[in-house]
C-alpha positions as a Markdown table, in Angstrom:
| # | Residue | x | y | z |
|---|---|---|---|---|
| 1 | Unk | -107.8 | -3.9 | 71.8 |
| 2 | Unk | -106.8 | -7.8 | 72.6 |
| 3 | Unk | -108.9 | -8.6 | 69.9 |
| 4 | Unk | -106.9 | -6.8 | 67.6 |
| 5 | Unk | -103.6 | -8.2 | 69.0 |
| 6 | Unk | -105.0 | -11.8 | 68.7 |
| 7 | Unk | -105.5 | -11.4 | 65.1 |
| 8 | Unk | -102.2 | -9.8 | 64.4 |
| 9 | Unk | -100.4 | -12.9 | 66.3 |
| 10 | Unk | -102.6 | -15.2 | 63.6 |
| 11 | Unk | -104.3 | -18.6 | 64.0 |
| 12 | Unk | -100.9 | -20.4 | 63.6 |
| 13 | Unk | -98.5 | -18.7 | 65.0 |
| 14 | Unk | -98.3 | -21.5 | 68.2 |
| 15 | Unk | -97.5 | -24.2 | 65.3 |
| 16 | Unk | -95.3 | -22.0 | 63.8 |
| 17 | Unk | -93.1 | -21.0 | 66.5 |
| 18 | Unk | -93.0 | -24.6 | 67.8 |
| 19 | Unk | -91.6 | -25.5 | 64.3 |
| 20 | Unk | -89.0 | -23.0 | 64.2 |
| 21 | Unk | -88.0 | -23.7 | 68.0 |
| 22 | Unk | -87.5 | -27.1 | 66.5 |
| 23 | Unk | -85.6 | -26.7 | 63.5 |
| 24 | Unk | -83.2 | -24.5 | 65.9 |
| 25 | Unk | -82.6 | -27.2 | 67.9 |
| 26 | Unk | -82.8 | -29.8 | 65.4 |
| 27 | Unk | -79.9 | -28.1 | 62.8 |
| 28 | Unk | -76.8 | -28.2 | 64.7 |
| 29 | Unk | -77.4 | -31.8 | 66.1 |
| 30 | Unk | -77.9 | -33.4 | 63.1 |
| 31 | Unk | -74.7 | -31.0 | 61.7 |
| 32 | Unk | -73.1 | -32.1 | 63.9 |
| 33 | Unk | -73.5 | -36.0 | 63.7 |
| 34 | Unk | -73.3 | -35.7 | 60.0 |
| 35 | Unk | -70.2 | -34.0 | 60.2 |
| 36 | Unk | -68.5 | -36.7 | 62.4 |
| 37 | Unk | -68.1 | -38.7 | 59.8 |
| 38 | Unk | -64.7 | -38.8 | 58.3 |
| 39 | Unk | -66.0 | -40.3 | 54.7 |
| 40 | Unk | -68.2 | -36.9 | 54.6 |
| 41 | Unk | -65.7 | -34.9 | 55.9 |
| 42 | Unk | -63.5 | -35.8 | 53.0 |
| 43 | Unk | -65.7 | -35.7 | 50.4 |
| 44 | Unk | -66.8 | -31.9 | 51.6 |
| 45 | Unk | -62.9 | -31.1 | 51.9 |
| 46 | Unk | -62.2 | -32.7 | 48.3 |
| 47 | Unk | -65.5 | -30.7 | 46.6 |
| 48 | Unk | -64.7 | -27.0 | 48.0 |
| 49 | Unk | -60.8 | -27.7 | 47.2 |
| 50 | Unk | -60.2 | -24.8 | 45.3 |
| 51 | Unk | -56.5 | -24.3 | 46.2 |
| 52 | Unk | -54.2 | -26.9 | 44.6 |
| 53 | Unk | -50.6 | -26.8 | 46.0 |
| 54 | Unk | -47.8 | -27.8 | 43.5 |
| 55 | Unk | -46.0 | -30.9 | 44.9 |
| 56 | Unk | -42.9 | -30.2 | 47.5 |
| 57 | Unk | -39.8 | -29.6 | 46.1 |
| 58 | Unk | -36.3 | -30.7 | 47.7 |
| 59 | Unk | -35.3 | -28.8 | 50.2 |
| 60 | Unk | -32.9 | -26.6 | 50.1 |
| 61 | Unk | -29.3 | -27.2 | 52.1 |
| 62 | Unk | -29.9 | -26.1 | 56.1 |
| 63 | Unk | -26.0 | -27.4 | 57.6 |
| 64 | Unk | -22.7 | -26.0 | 56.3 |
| 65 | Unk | -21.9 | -29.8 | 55.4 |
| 66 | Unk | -24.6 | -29.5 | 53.4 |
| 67 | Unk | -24.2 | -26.1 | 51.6 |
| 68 | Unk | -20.7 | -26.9 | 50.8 |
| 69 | Unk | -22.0 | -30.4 | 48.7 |
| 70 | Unk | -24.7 | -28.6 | 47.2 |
| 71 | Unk | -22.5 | -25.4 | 45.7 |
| 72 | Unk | -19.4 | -27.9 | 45.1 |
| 73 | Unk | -15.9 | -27.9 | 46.0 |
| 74 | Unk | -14.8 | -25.0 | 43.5 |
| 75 | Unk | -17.4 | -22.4 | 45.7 |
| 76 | Unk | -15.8 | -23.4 | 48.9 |
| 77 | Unk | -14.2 | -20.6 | 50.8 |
| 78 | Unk | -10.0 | -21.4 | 50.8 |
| 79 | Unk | -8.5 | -20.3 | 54.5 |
């Protein structure tokens, strides 16, 4: 019966394993020093930028001083 189970595991499993185990560790440290740089960063940013925001308008009147110039003298409440 361990005969059987050695030939299931394969002649290369050993290699295999220690390649994957590798790549695990490998993959998120060179993610992550690629990613540190902000000329890479940009161009990723710039590429997947699917969402293109019109330009800011004004903006609109937030005192009283300011509503009253922006509707004019005629709109201004009489008391």
């Amino acid at each position: 019966e361990t005969e059987k189970k050695k030939k299931m595991a394969g002649p290369h499993s050993f290699s295999l394993q220690a390649f994957r185990f590798g790549l695990y560790v490998a993959l998120p440290i060179i993610a992550t020093v690629a990613y540190s740089d902000p000329n890479v960063m940009h161009r990723i940013i710039t590429q997947l930028n699917y969402i293109i925001y019109p330009p800011a308008g004004p903006r609109p009147p937030t005192t009283r001083e300011e509503i009253d110039k922006f509707l004019g003298d005629s709109q201004k409440p009489s008391s």
